[in-house]
CSV table of C-alpha atoms in Angstrom, one decimal:
chain,number,residue,atom,x,y,z
A,1,MET,CA,7.5,-15.1,74.6
A,2,PRO,CA,11.3,-14.9,74.2
A,3,PRO,CA,12.8,-16.9,71.4
A,4,ARG,CA,14.6,-20.1,72.3
A,5,ASP,CA,17.8,-19.2,70.5
A,6,ASN,CA,20.2,-17.2,72.6
A,7,LEU,CA,23.0,-15.2,70.9
A,8,GLY,CA,26.4,-16.6,71.1
A,9,GLU,CA,29.4,-14.4,72.0
A,10,PHE,CA,30.6,-14.0,68.4
A,11,GLU,CA,27.0,-13.4,67.2
A,12,GLN,CA,26.8,-10.6,69.7
A,13,LEU,CA,30.0,-9.1,68.5
A,14,VAL,CA,28.9,-9.3,64.8
A,15,LEU,CA,25.5,-7.7,65.6
A,16,LEU,CA,27.1,-4.9,67.6
A,17,ALA,CA,29.6,-4.3,64.7
A,18,VAL,CA,26.7,-4.1,62.2
A,19,PHE,CA,24.9,-1.7,64.6
A,20,ARG,CA,27.9,0.5,64.9
A,21,LEU,CA,28.8,0.6,61.2
A,22,LYS,CA,25.3,1.5,60.0
A,23,ALA,CA,25.3,1.8,56.2
A,24,ASP,CA,28.9,0.7,56.0
A,25,ALA,CA,28.3,-2.7,57.5
A,26,TYR,CA,29.7,-5.2,55.0
A,27,GLY,CA,32.0,-8.2,55.5
A,28,MET,CA,35.4,-6.6,55.5
A,29,ARG,CA,34.4,-3.6,57.7
A,30,VAL,CA,32.6,-5.9,60.2
A,31,ARG,CA,35.7,-8.1,60.4
A,32,GLN,CA,38.0,-5.0,60.9
A,33,GLU,CA,35.6,-3.6,63.5
A,34,ILE,CA,35.7,-6.8,65.6
A,35,GLU,CA,39.4,-7.3,65.2
A,36,THR,CA,40.3,-3.7,66.1
A,37,ARG,CA,37.9,-3.3,69.1
A,38,THR,CA,38.4,-6.8,70.6
A,39,ASN,CA,41.9,-7.5,69.5
A,40,ARG,CA,40.6,-10.9,68.5
A,41,PRO,CA,41.9,-12.3,65.2
A,42,THR,CA,38.9,-12.8,63.0
A,43,SER,CA,38.6,-14.4,59.5
A,44,ILE,CA,36.4,-13.2,56.8
A,45,GLY,CA,34.9,-16.7,56.5
A,46,ALA,CA,33.8,-16.7,60.1
A,47,VAL,CA,32.2,-13.3,59.7
A,48,TYR,CA,30.3,-14.3,56.5
A,49,ALA,CA,29.2,-17.6,58.0
A,50,THR,CA,27.8,-15.8,61.1
A,51,LEU,CA,26.2,-13.1,59.0
A,52,GLU,CA,24.5,-15.7,56.8
A,53,ARG,CA,23.3,-17.7,59.8
A,54,MET,CA,21.8,-14.6,61.4
A,55,GLU,CA,20.2,-13.5,58.2
A,56,ALA,CA,18.5,-16.9,57.9
A,57,LYS,CA,17.2,-16.5,61.5
A,58,GLY,CA,15.8,-13.1,60.5
A,59,LEU,CA,18.1,-11.0,62.8
A,60,LEU,CA,19.7,-9.3,59.8
A,61,ARG,CA,18.8,-8.4,56.2
A,62,SER,CA,21.1,-7.8,53.4
A,63,GLU,CA,21.2,-5.9,50.1
A,64,VAL,CA,23.8,-5.7,47.4
A,65,GLY,CA,25.8,-2.5,47.5
A,66,GLU,CA,28.0,-0.7,45.1
A,67,SER,CA,31.0,-2.2,43.3
A,68,THR,CA,34.2,-0.1,43.3
A,69,PRO,CA,37.4,-0.4,41.3
A,70,ALA,CA,39.3,-1.1,44.6
A,71,ARG,CA,37.2,-4.3,44.9
A,72,GLY,CA,38.0,-5.4,41.4
A,73,GLY,CA,34.4,-4.4,40.4
A,74,ARG,CA,32.9,-6.8,42.8
A,75,PRO,CA,29.8,-5.7,44.8
A,76,LYS,CA,29.4,-5.3,48.6
A,77,LYS,CA,26.8,-7.1,50.6
A,78,ILE,CA,25.5,-4.5,53.1
A,79,PHE,CA,23.8,-5.8,56.3
A,80,THR,CA,21.3,-4.1,58.5
A,81,LEU,CA,19.7,-5.1,61.8
A,82,THR,CA,16.0,-6.1,61.7
A,83,ALA,CA,13.6,-5.3,64.5
A,84,LEU,CA,14.0,-8.9,65.6
A,85,GLY,CA,17.8,-8.5,65.6
A,86,SER,CA,17.7,-5.3,67.6
A,87,ASP,CA,15.4,-7.0,70.1
A,88,SER,CA,17.6,-10.1,70.4
A,89,LEU,CA,20.7,-8.0,70.9
A,90,ARG,CA,19.0,-5.8,73.5
A,91,ARG,CA,17.8,-8.8,75.5
A,92,SER,CA,21.2,-10.5,75.2
A,93,MET,CA,23.0,-7.4,76.5
A,94,GLU,CA,20.4,-7.0,79.3
A,95,ALA,CA,21.0,-10.5,80.5
A,96,LEU,CA,24.8,-10.0,80.5
A,97,SER,CA,24.4,-6.7,82.3
A,98,LYS,CA,22.2,-8.3,85.0
A,99,MET,CA,24.8,-11.1,85.5
A,100,ARG,CA,27.6,-8.6,85.8
A,101,HIS,CA,25.7,-6.4,88.3
A,102,GLY,CA,27.6,-6.0,91.5
A,103,ILE,CA,30.8,-7.6,90.2
A,104,LYS,CA,33.8,-5.3,90.1
A,105,MET,CA,36.4,-5.9,87.4
A,106,GLY,CA,39.1,-6.1,90.1
A,107,GLU,CA,37.3,-9.1,91.7
A,108,LEU,CA,37.9,-11.1,88.5
A,109,GLU,CA,41.7,-10.8,88.7
A,110,TRP,CA,42.1,-14.0,90.7
A,111,LEU,CA,40.8,-15.9,87.7
A,112,VAL,CA,43.7,-14.8,85.5
B,1,MET,CA,56.2,-1.6,41.7
B,2,ALA,CA,54.3,-3.5,44.3
B,3,CYS,CA,52.2,-6.4,43.2
B,4,LEU,CA,48.5,-5.7,43.8
B,5,THR,CA,47.3,-9.2,42.7
B,6,PRO,CA,46.4,-11.7,45.5
B,7,PRO,CA,48.2,-15.1,45.3
B,8,ARG,CA,46.6,-17.1,42.6
B,9,ALA,CA,46.6,-20.4,44.5
B,10,ALA,CA,44.9,-18.8,47.5
B,11,VAL,CA,42.2,-17.2,45.2
B,12,ALA,CA,41.6,-20.7,43.6
B,13,ILE,CA,41.2,-22.3,47.0
B,14,LEU,CA,38.8,-19.5,48.0
B,15,ARG,CA,36.7,-20.0,44.9
B,16,ILE,CA,36.4,-23.7,45.6
B,17,LEU,CA,35.4,-23.2,49.2
B,18,SER,CA,33.1,-20.2,48.9
B,19,PRO,CA,29.4,-20.7,48.2
B,20,GLY,CA,28.5,-19.3,44.8
B,21,SER,CA,26.1,-16.7,46.0
B,22,ASP,CA,28.7,-14.9,48.2
B,23,LEU,CA,31.9,-15.6,46.3
B,24,SER,CA,32.2,-12.2,44.6
B,25,MET,CA,31.5,-10.3,47.8
B,26,ILE,CA,34.0,-12.3,49.8
B,27,GLU,CA,36.6,-11.9,47.0
B,28,GLY,CA,35.9,-8.2,46.8
B,29,ASP,CA,36.2,-7.7,50.6
B,30,LEU,CA,39.5,-9.5,50.7
B,31,LEU,CA,40.9,-7.6,47.7
B,32,GLU,CA,39.8,-4.3,49.2
B,33,GLU,CA,41.7,-5.0,52.4
B,34,PHE,CA,44.6,-6.7,50.6
B,35,VAL,CA,45.7,-3.5,48.8
B,36,THR,CA,45.8,-1.6,52.0
B,37,ILE,CA,48.3,-3.9,53.7
B,38,ALA,CA,52.1,-3.2,53.5
B,39,GLU,CA,54.0,-5.2,50.9
B,40,PRO,CA,56.0,-7.8,52.8
B,41,LEU,CA,52.9,-8.9,54.9
B,42,ARG,CA,50.3,-8.7,52.1
B,43,THR,CA,50.6,-12.2,50.7
B,44,ALA,CA,50.9,-13.9,54.0
B,45,TRP,CA,47.9,-12.0,55.3
B,46,TYR,CA,45.8,-13.2,52.3
B,47,TRP,CA,46.8,-16.8,52.7
B,48,LYS,CA,46.1,-16.6,56.5
B,49,GLN,CA,42.6,-15.3,55.8
B,50,VAL,CA,41.8,-17.9,53.2
B,51,LEU,CA,43.1,-20.8,55.3
B,52,ARG,CA,41.4,-19.6,58.5
B,53,SER,CA,38.2,-19.1,56.5
B,54,ALA,CA,38.2,-22.6,55.1
B,55,PRO,CA,36.2,-24.4,57.8
B,56,PRO,CA,33.4,-21.8,58.1
B,57,LEU,CA,33.1,-21.3,54.3
B,58,LEU,CA,32.9,-25.1,53.9
B,59,GLY,CA,30.2,-25.2,56.5
B,60,MET,CA,28.3,-22.4,54.6
B,61,GLN,CA,28.6,-24.4,51.4
B,62,ILE,CA,27.3,-27.6,53.0
B,63,ARG,CA,24.2,-25.7,54.2
B,64,GLN,CA,23.4,-24.7,50.6
B,65,PRO,CA,20.4,-26.7,49.1
B,66,GLU,CA,22.7,-28.3,46.5
B,67,TRP,CA,24.8,-30.0,49.2
B,68,ASN,CA,21.6,-31.2,50.8
B,69,VAL,CA,20.9,-33.0,47.5
B,70,ALA,CA,24.4,-34.5,47.6
B,71,LEU,CA,24.0,-35.7,51.2
B,72,CYS,CA,20.5,-37.1,50.5
B,73,THR,CA,21.7,-38.9,47.5
B,74,PHE,CA,24.6,-40.4,49.3
B,75,LEU,CA,22.5,-41.6,52.2
B,76,MET,CA,19.7,-42.9,50.0
B,77,TYR,CA,22.2,-44.9,48.1
B,78,ALA,CA,24.5,-46.0,50.9
B,79,ILE,CA,22.0,-47.0,53.7
B,80,PRO,CA,19.9,-49.5,51.6
B,81,ILE,CA,23.1,-51.1,50.3
B,82,ARG,CA,24.5,-51.5,53.8
B,83,ILE,CA,21.1,-52.9,55.0
B,84,LEU,CA,21.1,-55.4,52.1
B,85,ASP,CA,24.6,-56.4,52.9
B,86,PHE,CA,23.6,-57.3,56.5
B,87,LEU,CA,20.4,-59.0,55.3
B,88,TRP,CA,22.4,-61.1,52.7
B,89,ALA,CA,24.9,-62.1,55.4
B,90,PHE,CA,22.1,-63.1,57.7
B,91,LEU,CA,20.3,-65.2,55.0
B,92,LEU,CA,23.5,-67.0,54.1
B,93,SER,CA,24.2,-67.7,57.8
B,94,GLN,CA,20.9,-69.7,57.9
B,95,VAL,CA,21.7,-71.9,54.9
B,96,PRO,CA,23.5,-75.2,55.6
B,97,PHE,CA,27.1,-75.3,54.3
B,98,LYS,CA,26.9,-71.5,53.4
B,99,GLU,CA,27.4,-70.1,56.9
B,100,ASP,CA,30.9,-69.0,56.1
B,101,ALA,CA,30.0,-67.5,52.7
B,102,ILE,CA,30.2,-63.7,52.9
B,103,ARG,CA,29.9,-61.1,50.2
B,104,PRO,CA,33.3,-59.9,49.0
B,105,PHE,CA,34.5,-56.6,50.6
B,106,GLU,CA,35.0,-55.2,47.1
B,107,PHE,CA,31.2,-55.2,46.7
B,108,LEU,CA,30.9,-52.7,49.5
B,109,VAL,CA,33.8,-50.6,48.2
B,110,VAL,CA,32.4,-50.4,44.7
B,111,HIS,CA,29.0,-49.3,46.1
B,112,MET,CA,30.5,-46.6,48.3
B,113,VAL,CA,32.4,-45.2,45.3
B,114,LEU,CA,29.2,-45.2,43.3
B,115,ALA,CA,27.4,-43.5,46.1
B,116,CYS,CA,30.0,-40.7,46.3
B,117,ALA,CA,30.0,-40.4,42.5
B,118,CYS,CA,26.2,-40.1,42.4
B,119,ALA,CA,26.2,-37.5,45.2
B,120,ILE,CA,28.8,-35.4,43.5
B,121,THR,CA,27.0,-35.7,40.1
B,122,ALA,CA,23.7,-34.6,41.7
B,123,GLN,CA,25.3,-31.7,43.5
B,124,ALA,CA,27.2,-30.5,40.4
B,125,ALA,CA,24.2,-30.8,38.2
B,126,LEU,CA,22.1,-28.8,40.5
B,127,SER,CA,24.6,-26.1,41.5
B,128,ARG,CA,27.1,-24.2,39.4
B,129,CYS,CA,27.2,-27.1,36.8
B,130,ASN,CA,30.9,-27.5,37.4
B,131,ALA,CA,32.0,-29.4,34.3
B,132,VAL,CA,35.2,-30.8,36.0
B,133,TRP,CA,33.2,-32.4,38.8
B,134,LEU,CA,30.6,-33.8,36.3
B,135,LEU,CA,33.3,-35.3,34.1
B,136,LEU,CA,35.2,-36.8,37.1
B,137,ALA,CA,32.0,-38.3,38.5
B,138,SER,CA,31.0,-39.8,35.1
B,139,TRP,CA,34.4,-41.3,34.8
B,140,LEU,CA,34.2,-42.8,38.3
B,141,ILE,CA,30.8,-44.3,37.5
B,142,VAL,CA,32.0,-45.8,34.3
B,143,VAL,CA,35.2,-47.3,35.6
B,144,SER,CA,33.8,-48.6,38.9
B,145,ILE,CA,30.8,-50.5,37.5
B,146,PRO,CA,32.0,-54.1,37.3
B,147,ALA,CA,30.8,-56.2,34.3
B,148,TRP,CA,29.0,-58.7,36.6
B,149,LEU,CA,26.4,-56.2,37.8
B,150,PRO,CA,23.3,-56.2,35.6
B,151,THR,CA,22.8,-53.0,33.6
B,152,TRP,CA,19.3,-52.3,34.9
B,153,PHE,CA,20.5,-52.5,38.4
B,154,CYS,CA,23.3,-50.0,37.7
B,155,TRP,CA,21.0,-47.6,36.0
B,156,MET,CA,18.5,-47.9,38.9
B,157,LEU,CA,21.3,-47.0,41.3
B,158,ILE,CA,22.6,-44.1,39.2
B,159,VAL,CA,19.2,-42.5,38.3
B,160,VAL,CA,16.9,-43.2,41.2
B,161,PRO,CA,18.7,-41.7,44.3
B,162,PRO,CA,19.5,-38.3,42.7
B,163,ALA,CA,16.0,-38.1,41.3
B,164,CYS,CA,14.4,-38.9,44.6
B,165,SER,CA,16.7,-36.6,46.6
B,166,ALA,CA,16.1,-33.7,44.1
B,167,ALA,CA,12.3,-34.3,44.5
B,168,PHE,CA,12.7,-34.4,48.3
B,169,VAL,CA,14.6,-31.1,48.4
B,170,THR,CA,12.1,-29.4,45.9
B,171,LEU,CA,9.2,-30.6,48.1
B,172,ARG,CA,10.9,-29.3,51.2
B,173,ARG,CA,11.6,-25.9,49.6
B,174,GLN,CA,7.9,-25.6,48.6
B,175,THR,CA,6.6,-26.5,52.0
B,176,SER,CA,9.0,-24.2,53.9
């Protein structure tokens, strides 16, 4: 049975960024990935709040990573997708893809 | 030589806003990116990040168990006081020649201040044990208790709500 909670847009972006970054998925890199790819200004606080919320839902898990001099000796928090997270993301993208089916990007121009 | 230290005031705000468990990671992330940004934009970028992060970080902090204690304490204190206030007003309205007698507004204000002080004390005692908050809360309690309130009543108000809310949160943690 599908879970009641659907992913929000920003949650999808964060999960996709974590998936893309693999072992390098920590707060700052996730923020940069979203900002660079979507051209959407993103704050580190928003990223951490979303990562924490999704970790609590069981979509992500975290572990404490290395601390480097560039970070003032502070550790990283590395996130990875869980099986539930992957499944949630896949279903969410499938739903979006089904809704988009048959619509050409040019047809959306009248909305702008 | 370029300054590689983030603005102190912004770091202080970040430390107040961030939940204790993630603070060092968030600080590290911001510092790592801060040093890569060109000099004239660096400070403004850091401030922008901290200010835009304030609402989500505050939300994160409120979701922490210690803030549940603070909220529970406040509600367990404030709701009964408000109900008593209504009840008292109703009783007085039924007594001949006392219909117009109302409890002074200061009574409610003092109790709301006490409720906030209790909530902050409970939160501070159960979280990072922030001495500044504890001192401020203790001072507020001492200065806001008027002499006309019986001592046993004051102690009951100060001790019972935090104790009950801490017990409630502990119980909830065990059952979840």
